[in-house]
Short mmCIF file of N, CA and C in Angstrom, two decimals:
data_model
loop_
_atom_site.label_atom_id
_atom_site.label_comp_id
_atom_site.label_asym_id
_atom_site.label_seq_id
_atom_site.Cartn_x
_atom_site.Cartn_y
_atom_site.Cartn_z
N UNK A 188 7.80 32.81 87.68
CA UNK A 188 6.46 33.28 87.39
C UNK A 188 6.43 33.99 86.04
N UNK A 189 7.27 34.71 85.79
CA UNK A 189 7.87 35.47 84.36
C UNK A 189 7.43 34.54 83.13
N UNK A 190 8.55 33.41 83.52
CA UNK A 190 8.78 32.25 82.45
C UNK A 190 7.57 31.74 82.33
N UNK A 191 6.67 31.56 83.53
CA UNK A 191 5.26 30.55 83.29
C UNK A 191 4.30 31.65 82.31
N UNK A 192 4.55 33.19 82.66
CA UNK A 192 3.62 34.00 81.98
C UNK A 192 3.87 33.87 80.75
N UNK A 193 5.04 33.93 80.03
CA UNK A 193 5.50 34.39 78.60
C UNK A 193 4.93 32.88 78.32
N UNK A 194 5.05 31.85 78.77
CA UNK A 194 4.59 30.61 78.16
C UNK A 194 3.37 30.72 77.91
N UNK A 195 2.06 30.79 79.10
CA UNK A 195 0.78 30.76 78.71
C UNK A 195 0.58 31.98 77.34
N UNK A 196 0.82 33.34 77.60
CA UNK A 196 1.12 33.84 76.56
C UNK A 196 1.07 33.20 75.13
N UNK A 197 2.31 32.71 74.84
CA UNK A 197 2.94 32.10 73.74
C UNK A 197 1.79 30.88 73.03
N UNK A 198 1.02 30.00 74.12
CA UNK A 198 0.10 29.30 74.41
C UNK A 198 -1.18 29.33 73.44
N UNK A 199 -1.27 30.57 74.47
CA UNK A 199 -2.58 31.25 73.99
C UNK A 199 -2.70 31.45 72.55
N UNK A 200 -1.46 32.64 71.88
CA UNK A 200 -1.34 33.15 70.31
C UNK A 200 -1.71 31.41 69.41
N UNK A 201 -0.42 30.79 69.52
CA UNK A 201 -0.77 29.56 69.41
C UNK A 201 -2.14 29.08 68.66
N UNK A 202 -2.96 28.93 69.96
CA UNK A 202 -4.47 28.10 69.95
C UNK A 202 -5.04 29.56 68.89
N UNK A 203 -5.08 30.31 69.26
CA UNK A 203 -5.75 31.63 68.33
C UNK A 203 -5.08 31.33 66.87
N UNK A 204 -4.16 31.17 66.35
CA UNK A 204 -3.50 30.90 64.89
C UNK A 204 -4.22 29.74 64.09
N UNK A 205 -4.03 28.78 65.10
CA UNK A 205 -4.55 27.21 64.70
C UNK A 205 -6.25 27.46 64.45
N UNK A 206 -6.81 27.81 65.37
CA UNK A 206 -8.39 27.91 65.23
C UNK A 206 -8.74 28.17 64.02
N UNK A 207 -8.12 29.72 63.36
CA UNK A 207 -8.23 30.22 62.24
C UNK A 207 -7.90 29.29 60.57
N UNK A 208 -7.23 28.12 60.87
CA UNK A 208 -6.83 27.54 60.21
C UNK A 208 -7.48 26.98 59.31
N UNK A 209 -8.40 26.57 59.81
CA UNK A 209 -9.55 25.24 59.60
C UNK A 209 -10.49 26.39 57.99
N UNK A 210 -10.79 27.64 58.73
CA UNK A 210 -11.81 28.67 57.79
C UNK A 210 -10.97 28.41 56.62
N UNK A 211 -9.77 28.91 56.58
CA UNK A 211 -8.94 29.27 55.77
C UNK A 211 -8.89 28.07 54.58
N UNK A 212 -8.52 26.71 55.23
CA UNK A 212 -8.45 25.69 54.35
C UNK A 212 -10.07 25.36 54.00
N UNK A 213 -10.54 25.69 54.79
CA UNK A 213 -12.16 25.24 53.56
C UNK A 213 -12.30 26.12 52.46
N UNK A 214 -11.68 27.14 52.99
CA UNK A 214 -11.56 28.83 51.89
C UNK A 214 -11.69 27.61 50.62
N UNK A 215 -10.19 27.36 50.34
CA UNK A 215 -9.15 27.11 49.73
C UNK A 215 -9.80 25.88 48.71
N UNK A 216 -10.77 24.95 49.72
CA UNK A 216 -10.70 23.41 49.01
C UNK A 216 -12.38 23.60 48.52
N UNK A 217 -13.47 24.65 49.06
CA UNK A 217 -14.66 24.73 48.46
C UNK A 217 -14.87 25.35 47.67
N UNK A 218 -14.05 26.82 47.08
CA UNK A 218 -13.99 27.90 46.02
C UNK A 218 -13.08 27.83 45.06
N UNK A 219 -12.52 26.74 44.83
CA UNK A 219 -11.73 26.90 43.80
C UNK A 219 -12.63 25.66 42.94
N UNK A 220 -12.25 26.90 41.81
CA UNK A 220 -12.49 26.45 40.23
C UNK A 220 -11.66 26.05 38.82
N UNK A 221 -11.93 25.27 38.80
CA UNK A 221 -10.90 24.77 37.11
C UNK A 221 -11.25 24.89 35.84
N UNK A 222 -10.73 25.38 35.26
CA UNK A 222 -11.59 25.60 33.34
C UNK A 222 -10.18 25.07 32.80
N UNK A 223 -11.15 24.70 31.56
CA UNK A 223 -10.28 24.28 30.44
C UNK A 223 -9.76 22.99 30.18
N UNK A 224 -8.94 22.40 29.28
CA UNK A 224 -8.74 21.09 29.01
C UNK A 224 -7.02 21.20 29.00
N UNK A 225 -6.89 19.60 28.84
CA UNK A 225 -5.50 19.34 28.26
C UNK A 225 -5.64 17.65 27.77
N UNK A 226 -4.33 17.66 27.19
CA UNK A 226 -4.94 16.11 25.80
C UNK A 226 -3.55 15.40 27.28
N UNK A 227 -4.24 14.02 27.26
CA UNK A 227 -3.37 13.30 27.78
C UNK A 227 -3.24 12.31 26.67
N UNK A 228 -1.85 11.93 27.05
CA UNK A 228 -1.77 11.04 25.62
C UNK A 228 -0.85 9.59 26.30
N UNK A 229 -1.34 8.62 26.31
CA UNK A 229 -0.59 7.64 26.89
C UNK A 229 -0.77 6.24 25.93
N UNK A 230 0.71 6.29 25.23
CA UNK A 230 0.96 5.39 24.20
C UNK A 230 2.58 4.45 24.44
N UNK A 231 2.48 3.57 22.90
CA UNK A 231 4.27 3.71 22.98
C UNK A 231 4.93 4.09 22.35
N UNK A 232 4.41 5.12 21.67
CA UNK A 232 5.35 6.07 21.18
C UNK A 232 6.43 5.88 19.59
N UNK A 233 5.20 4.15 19.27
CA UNK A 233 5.61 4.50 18.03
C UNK A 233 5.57 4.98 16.96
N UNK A 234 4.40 5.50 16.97
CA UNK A 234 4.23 6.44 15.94
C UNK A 234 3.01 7.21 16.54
N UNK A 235 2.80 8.61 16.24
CA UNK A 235 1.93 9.77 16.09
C UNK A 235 0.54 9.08 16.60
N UNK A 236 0.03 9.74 17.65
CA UNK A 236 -1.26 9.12 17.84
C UNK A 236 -2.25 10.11 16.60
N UNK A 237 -3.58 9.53 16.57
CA UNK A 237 -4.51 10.10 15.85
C UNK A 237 -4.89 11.43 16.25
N UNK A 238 -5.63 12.17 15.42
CA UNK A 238 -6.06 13.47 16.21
C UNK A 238 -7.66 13.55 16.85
N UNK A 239 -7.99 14.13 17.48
CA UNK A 239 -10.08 14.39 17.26
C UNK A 239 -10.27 15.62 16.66
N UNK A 240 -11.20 16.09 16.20
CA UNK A 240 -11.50 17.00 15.82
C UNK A 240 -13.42 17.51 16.26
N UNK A 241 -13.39 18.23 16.71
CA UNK A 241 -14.65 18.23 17.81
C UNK A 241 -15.04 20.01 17.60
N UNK A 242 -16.60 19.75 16.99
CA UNK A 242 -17.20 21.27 16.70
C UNK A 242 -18.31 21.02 17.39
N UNK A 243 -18.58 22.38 17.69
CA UNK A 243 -20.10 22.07 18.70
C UNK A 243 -20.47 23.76 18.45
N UNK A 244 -22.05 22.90 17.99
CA UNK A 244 -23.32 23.63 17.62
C UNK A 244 -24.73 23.12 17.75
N UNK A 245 -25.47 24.31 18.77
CA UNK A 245 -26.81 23.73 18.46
C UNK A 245 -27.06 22.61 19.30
N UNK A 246 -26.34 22.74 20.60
CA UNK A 246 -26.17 21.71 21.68
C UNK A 246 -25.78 19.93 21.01
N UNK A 247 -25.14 20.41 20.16
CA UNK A 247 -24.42 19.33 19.69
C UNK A 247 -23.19 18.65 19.55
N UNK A 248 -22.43 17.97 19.63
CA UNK A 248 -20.62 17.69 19.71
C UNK A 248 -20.55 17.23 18.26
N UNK A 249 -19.76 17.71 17.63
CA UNK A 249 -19.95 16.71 16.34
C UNK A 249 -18.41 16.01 16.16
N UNK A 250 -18.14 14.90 16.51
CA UNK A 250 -17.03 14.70 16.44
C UNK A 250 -16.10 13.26 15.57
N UNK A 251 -14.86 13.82 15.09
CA UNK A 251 -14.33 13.19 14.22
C UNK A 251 -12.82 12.70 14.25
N UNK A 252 -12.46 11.30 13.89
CA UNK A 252 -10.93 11.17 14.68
C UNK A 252 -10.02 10.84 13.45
N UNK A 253 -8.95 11.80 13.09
CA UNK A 253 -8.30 11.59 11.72
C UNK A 253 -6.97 10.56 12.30
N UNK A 254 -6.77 9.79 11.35
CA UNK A 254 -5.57 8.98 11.58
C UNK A 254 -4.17 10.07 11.30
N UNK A 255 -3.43 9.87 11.65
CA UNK A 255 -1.51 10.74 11.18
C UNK A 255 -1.56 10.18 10.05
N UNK A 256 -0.69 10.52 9.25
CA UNK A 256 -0.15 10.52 7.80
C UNK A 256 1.09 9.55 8.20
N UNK A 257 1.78 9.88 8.79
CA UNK A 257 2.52 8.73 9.68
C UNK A 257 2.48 7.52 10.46
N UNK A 258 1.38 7.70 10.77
CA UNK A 258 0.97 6.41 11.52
C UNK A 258 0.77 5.46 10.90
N UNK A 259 0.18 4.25 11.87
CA UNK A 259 0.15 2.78 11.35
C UNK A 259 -1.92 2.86 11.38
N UNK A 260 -2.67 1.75 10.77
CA UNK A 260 -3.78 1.76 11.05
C UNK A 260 -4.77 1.16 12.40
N UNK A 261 -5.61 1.90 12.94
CA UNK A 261 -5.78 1.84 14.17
C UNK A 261 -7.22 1.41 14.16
N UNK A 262 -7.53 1.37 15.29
CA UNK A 262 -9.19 0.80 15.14
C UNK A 262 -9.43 1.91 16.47
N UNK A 263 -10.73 2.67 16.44
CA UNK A 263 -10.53 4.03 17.36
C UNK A 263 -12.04 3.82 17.79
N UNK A 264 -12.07 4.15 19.26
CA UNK A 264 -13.42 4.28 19.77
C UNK A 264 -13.61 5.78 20.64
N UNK A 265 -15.03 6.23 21.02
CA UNK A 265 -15.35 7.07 21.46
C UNK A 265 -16.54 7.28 22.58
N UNK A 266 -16.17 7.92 23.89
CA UNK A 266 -17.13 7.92 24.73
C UNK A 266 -17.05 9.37 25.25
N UNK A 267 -18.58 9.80 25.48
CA UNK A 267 -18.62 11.02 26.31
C UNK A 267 -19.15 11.15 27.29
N UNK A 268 -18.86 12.34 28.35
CA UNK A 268 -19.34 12.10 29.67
C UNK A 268 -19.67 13.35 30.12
N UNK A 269 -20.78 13.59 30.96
CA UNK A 269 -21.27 14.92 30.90
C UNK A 269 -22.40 14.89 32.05
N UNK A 270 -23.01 16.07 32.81
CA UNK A 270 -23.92 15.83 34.14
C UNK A 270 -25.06 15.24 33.73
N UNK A 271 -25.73 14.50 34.72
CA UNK A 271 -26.32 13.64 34.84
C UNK A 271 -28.13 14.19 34.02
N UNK A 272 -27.55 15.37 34.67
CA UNK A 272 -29.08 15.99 34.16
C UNK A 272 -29.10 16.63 32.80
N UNK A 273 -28.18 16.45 32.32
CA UNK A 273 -28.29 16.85 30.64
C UNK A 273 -28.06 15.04 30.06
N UNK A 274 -28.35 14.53 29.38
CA UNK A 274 -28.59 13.04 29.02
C UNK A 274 -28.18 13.64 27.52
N UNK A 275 -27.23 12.63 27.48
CA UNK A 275 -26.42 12.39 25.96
C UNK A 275 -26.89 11.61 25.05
N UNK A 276 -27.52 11.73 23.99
CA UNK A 276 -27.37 10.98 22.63
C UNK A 276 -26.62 10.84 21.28
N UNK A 277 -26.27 9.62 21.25
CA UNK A 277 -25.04 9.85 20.06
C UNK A 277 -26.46 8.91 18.59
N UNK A 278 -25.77 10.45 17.56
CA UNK A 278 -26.06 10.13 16.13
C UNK A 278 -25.77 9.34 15.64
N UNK A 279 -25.74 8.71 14.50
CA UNK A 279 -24.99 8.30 13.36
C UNK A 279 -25.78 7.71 12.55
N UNK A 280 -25.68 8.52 11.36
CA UNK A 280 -26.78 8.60 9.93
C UNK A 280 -26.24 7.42 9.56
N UNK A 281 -25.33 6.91 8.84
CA UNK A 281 -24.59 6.06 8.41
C UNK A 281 -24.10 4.76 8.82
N UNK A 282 -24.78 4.51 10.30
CA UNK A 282 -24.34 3.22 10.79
C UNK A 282 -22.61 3.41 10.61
N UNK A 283 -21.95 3.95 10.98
CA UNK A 283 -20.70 4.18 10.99
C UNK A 283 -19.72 3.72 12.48
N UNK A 284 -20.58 3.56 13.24
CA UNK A 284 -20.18 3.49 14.40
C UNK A 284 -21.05 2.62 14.88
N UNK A 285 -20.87 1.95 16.55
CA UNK A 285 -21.57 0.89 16.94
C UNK A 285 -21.48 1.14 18.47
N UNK A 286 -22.52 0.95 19.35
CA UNK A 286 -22.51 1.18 20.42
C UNK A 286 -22.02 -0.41 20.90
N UNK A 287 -20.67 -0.46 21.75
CA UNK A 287 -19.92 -1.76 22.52
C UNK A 287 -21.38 -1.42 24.20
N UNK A 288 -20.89 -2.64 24.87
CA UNK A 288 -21.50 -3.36 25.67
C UNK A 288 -20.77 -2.65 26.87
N UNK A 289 -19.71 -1.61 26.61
CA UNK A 289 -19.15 -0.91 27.76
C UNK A 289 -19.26 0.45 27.92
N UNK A 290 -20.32 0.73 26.73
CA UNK A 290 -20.30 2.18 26.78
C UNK A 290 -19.81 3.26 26.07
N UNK A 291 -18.95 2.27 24.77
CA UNK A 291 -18.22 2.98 24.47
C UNK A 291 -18.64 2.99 22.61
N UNK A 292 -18.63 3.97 22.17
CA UNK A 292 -18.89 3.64 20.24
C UNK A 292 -17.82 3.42 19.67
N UNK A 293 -17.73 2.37 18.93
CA UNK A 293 -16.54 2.20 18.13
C UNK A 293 -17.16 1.95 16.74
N UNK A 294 -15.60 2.53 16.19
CA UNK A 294 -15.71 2.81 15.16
C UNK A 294 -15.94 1.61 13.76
N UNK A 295 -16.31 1.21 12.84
CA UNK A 295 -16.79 -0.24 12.58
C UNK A 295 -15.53 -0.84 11.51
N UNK A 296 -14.93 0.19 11.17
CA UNK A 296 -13.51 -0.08 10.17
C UNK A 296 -12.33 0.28 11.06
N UNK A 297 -10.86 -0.78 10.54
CA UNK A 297 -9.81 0.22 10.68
C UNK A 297 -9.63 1.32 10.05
N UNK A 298 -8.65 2.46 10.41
CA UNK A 298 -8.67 3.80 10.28
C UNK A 298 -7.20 3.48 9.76
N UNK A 299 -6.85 3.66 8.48
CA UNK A 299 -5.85 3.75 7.53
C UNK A 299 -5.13 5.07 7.85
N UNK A 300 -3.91 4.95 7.97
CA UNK A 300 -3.22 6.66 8.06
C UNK A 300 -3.57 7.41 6.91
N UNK A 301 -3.84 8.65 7.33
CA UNK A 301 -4.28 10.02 6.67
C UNK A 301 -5.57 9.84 6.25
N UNK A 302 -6.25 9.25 7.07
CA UNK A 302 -7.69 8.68 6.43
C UNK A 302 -8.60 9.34 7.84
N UNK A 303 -10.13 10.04 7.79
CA UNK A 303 -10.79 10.37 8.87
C UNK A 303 -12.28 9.50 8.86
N UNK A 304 -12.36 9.59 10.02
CA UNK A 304 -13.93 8.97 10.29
C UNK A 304 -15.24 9.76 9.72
N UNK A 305 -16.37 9.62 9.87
CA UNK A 305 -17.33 10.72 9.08
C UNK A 305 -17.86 10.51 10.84
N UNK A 306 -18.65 11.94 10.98
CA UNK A 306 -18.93 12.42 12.21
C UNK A 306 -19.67 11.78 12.73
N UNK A 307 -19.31 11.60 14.38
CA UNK A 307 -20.55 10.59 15.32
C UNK A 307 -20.87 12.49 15.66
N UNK A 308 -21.96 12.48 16.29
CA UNK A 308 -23.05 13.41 16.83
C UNK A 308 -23.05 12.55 18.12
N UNK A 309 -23.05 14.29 18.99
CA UNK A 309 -23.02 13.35 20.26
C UNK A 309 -24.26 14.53 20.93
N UNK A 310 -25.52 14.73 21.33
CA UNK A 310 -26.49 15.58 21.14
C UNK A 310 -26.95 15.79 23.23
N UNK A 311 -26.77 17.05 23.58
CA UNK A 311 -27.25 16.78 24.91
C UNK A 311 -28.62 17.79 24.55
N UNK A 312 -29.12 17.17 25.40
CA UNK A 312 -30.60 16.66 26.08
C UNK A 312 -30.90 17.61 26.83
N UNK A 313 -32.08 18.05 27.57
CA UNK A 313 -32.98 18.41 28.24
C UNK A 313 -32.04 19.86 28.93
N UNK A 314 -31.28 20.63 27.89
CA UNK A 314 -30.84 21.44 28.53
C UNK A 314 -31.82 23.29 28.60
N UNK A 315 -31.97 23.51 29.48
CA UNK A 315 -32.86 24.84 29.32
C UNK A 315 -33.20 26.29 28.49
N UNK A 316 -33.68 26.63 28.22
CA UNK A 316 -33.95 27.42 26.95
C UNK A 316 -33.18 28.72 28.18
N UNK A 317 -33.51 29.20 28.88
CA UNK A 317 -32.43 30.14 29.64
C UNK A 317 -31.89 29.50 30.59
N UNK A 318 -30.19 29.82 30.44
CA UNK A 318 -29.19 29.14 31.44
C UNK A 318 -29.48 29.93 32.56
N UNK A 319 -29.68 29.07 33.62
CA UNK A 319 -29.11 30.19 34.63
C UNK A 319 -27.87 29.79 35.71
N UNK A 320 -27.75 30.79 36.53
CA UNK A 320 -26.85 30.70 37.18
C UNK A 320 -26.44 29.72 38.47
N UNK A 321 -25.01 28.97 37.50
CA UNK A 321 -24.55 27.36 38.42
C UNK A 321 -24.86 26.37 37.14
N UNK A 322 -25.96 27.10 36.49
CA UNK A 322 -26.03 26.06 34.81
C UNK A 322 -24.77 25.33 34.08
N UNK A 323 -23.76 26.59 34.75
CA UNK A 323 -22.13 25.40 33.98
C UNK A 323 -22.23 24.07 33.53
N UNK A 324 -21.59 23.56 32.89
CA UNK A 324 -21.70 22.01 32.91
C UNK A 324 -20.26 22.04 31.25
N UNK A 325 -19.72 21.09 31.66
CA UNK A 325 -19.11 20.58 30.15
C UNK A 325 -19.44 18.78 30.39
N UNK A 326 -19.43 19.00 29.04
CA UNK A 326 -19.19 17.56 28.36
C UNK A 326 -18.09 17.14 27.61
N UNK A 327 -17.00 16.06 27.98
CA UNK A 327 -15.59 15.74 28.11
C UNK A 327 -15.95 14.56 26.80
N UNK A 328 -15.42 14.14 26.05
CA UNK A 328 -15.07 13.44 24.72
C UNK A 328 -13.71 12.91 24.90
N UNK A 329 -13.67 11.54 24.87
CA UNK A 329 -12.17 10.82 25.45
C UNK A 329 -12.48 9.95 23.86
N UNK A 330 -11.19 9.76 23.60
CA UNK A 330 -11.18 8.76 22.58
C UNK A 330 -10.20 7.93 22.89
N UNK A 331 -10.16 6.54 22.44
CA UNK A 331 -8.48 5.93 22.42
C UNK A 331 -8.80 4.98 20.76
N UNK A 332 -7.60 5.00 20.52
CA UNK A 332 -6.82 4.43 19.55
C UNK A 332 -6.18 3.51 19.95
N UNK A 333 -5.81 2.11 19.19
CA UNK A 333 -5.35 0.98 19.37
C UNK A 333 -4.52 0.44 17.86
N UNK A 334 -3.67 0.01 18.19
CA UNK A 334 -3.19 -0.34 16.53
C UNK A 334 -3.67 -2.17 16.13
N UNK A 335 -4.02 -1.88 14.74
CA UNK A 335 -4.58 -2.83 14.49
C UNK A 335 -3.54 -3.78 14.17
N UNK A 336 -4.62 -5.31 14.93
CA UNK A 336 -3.50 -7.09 15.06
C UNK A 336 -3.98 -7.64 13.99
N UNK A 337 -3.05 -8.52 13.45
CA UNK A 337 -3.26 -9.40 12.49
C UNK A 337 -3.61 -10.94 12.48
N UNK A 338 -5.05 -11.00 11.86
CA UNK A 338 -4.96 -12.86 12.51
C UNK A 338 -4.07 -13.31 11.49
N UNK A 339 -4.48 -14.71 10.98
CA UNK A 339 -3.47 -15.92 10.64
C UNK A 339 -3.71 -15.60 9.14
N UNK A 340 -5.14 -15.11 9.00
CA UNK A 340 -5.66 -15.06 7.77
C UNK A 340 -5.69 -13.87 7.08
N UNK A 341 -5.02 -12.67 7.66
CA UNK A 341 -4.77 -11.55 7.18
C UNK A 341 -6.09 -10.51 7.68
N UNK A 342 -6.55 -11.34 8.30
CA UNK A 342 -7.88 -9.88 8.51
C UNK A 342 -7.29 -8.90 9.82
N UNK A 343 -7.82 -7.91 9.94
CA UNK A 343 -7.60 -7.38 10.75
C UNK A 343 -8.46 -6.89 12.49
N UNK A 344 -7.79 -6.49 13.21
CA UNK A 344 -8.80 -6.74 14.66
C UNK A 344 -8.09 -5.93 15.74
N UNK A 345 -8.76 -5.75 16.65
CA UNK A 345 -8.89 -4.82 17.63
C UNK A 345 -8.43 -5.74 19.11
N UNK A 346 -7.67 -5.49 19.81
CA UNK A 346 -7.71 -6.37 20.98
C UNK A 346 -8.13 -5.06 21.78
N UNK A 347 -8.97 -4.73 22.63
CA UNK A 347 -9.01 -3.32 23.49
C UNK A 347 -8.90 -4.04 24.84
N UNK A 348 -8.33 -5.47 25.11
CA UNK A 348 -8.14 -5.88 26.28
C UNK A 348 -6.80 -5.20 26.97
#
């Protein structure tokens, strides 16, 4: 009778531990928050990828992608992504850039090492004259670089397949 008590006992604590469990992990997976960036860079490593260079003013991105001094010449595109309810428009005074069929602007020349692009403008939209609170939002700027192929005839080209 001892042994059956200390069991239900033991039982009981048990079911009381576990119950609590469930609060705890929603704690955990609904209140947590992430800030900040990091560059992923996935190449082969033969030479120096390009850099971006990205200023923002005036609810604007203004952004620009310099080739390495080392590197080979690349053909470089750019897309940004940002909440639904701020709506993105990209600039470009200069016809410098070209909106592709995937979403993405590319750039209309190869990019010669140590050589930079002149700025795409990337402009959000309908954002409120006072932020308020939960207003957070970023807008993420991905670029990739590709090294430029050679046809038969010496011109140069982009495979982004």
């Amino acid at each position: 009778m001892k042994k059956m008590n200390l069991l239900l006992a033991a039982l009981a604590v048990c079911l009381v531990l576990t119950a609590a469990i469930g609060s705890a992990w929603a704690y955990f997976t609904t209140y947590a928050v992430a800030k900040g960036g990091h560059v992923v860079e996935l190449s082969d490593h033969r030479t120096p990828p390009p850099n971006i260079e990205e200023r923002f003013a005036a609810w604007v991105k203004y952004v620009r992608i310099t080739n390495n001094e080392d590197g080979e010449t690349v053909f470089v595109r750019v897309r940004a992504f940002g909440p639904e309810k701020y709506p993105l428009t990209y600039l470009d005074e200069n016809n410098n850039w070209t909106l592709g069929s995937d979403g993405w602007y590319y750039y209309n020349d190869p990019l010669p090492p140590g050589q930079r692009t002149p700025e795409l403008q990337i402009k959000i939209n309908d954002v409120p004259e006072k932020a308020e609170y939960g207003d957070d939002f970023n807008v993420t700027v991905v670029y990739e670089s590709i090294a430029a192929q050679t046809t038969e005839n010496g011109d140069l080209y982009a495979d982004w397949r």
